[in-house]
PDB file of C-alpha atoms in Angstrom:
ATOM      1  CA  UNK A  20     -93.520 -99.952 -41.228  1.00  0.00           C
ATOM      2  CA  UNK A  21     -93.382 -96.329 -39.774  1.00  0.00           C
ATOM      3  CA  UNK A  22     -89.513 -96.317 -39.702  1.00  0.00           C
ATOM      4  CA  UNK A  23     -89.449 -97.127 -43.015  1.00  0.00           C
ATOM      5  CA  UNK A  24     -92.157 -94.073 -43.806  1.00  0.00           C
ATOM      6  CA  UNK A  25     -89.494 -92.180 -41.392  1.00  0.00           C
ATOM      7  CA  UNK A  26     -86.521 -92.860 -43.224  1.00  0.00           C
ATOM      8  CA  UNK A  27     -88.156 -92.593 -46.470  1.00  0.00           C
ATOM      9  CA  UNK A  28     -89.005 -89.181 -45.424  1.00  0.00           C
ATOM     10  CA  UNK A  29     -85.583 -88.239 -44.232  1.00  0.00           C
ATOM     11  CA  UNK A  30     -84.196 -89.577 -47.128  1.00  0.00           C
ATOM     12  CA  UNK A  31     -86.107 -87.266 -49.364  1.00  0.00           C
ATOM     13  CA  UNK A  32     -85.181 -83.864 -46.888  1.00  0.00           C
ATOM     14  CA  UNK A  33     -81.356 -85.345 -48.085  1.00  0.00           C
ATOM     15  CA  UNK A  34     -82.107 -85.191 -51.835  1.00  0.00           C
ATOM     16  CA  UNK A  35     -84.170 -82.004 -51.733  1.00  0.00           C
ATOM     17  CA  UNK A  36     -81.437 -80.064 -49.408  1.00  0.00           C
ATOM     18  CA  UNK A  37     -78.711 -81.023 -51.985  1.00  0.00           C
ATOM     19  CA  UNK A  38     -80.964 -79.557 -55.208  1.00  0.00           C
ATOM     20  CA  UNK A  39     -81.153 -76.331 -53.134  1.00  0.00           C
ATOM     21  CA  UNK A  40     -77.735 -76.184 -51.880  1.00  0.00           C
ATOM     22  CA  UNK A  41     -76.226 -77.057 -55.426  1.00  0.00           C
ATOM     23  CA  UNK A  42     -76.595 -74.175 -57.314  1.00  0.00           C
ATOM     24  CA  UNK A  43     -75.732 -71.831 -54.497  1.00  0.00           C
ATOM     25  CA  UNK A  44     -72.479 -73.762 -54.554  1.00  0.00           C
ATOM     26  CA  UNK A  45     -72.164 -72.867 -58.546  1.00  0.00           C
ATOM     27  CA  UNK A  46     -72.494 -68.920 -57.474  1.00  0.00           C
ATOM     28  CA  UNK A  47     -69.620 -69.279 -54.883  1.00  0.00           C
ATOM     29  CA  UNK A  48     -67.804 -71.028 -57.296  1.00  0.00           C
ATOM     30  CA  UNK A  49     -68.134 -68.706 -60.095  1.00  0.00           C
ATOM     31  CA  UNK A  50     -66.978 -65.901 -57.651  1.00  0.00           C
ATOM     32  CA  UNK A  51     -64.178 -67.333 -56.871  1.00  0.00           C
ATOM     33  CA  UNK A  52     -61.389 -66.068 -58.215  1.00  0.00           C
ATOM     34  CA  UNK A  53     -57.709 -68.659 -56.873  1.00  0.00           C
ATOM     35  CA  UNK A  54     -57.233 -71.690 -58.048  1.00  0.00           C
ATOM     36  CA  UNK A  55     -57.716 -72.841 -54.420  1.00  0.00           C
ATOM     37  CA  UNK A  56     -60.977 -71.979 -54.007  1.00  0.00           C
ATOM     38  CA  UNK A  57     -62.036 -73.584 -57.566  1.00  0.00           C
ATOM     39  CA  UNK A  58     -60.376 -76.656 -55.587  1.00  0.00           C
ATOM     40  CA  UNK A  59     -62.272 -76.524 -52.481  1.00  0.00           C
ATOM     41  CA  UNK A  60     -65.700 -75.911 -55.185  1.00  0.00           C
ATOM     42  CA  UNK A  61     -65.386 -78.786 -56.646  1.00  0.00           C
ATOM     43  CA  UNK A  62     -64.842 -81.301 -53.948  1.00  0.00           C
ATOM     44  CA  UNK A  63     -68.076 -79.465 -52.279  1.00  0.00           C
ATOM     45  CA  UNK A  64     -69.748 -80.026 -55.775  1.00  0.00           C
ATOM     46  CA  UNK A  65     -68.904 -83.677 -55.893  1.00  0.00           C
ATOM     47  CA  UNK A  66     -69.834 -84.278 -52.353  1.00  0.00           C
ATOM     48  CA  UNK A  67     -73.241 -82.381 -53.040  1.00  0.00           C
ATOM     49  CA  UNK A  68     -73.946 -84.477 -55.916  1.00  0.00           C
ATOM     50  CA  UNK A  69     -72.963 -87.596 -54.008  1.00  0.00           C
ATOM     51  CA  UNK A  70     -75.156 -86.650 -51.185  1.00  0.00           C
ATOM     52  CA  UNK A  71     -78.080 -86.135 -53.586  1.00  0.00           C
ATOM     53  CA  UNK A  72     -77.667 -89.712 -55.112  1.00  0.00           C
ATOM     54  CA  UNK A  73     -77.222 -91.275 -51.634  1.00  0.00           C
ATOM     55  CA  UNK A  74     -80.556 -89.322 -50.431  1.00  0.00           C
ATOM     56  CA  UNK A  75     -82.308 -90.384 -53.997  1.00  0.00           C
ATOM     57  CA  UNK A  76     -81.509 -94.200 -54.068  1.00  0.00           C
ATOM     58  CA  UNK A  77     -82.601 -94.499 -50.493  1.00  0.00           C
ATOM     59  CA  UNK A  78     -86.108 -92.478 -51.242  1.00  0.00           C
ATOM     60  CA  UNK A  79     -86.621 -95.214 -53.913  1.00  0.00           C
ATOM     61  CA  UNK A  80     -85.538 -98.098 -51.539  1.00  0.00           C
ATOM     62  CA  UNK A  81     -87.391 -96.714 -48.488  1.00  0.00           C
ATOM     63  CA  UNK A  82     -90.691 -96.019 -50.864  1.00  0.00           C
ATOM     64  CA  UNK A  83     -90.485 -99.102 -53.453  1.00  0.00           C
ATOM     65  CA  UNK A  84     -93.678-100.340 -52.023  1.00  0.00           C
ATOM     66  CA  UNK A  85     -96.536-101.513 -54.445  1.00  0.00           C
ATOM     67  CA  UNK A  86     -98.772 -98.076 -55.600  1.00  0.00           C
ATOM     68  CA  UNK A  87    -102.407 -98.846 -55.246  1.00  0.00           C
ATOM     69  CA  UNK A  88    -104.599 -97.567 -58.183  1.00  0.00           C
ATOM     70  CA  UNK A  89    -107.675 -95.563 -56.650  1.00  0.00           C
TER      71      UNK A  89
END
């Protein structure tokens, strides 16, 4: 049971890393100014976004359990 509190809780760090690391990505990327760097943007953007969703659907696996009503 605690591993799955663990990785529930690393799992979240993942999600909540990628919503503050996102729009500092969006600054860089509007800054940029060759078509290179709009490349290299959005393949970090995508990735980002991918991590997010990979850190999201394993908070909900990791903390699907039953809510108790106090």
């Amino acid at each position: 049971m605690l591993w799955i509190k663990a990785f529930h809780i690393l799992f979240m760090v993942t999600g909540f890393a990628g919503l503050f690391y996102r729009p500092r990505l969006y600054v860089y990327h509007a800054g940029s100014t060759d078509e290179s760097g709009h490349a290299r943007f959005r393949v970090m953007e995508r990735q980002v976004v991918a991590g997010r969703r990979s850190g999201a659907v394993g908070t909900a696996v990791c903390g699907g359990g039953r809510v108790r009503a106090s």
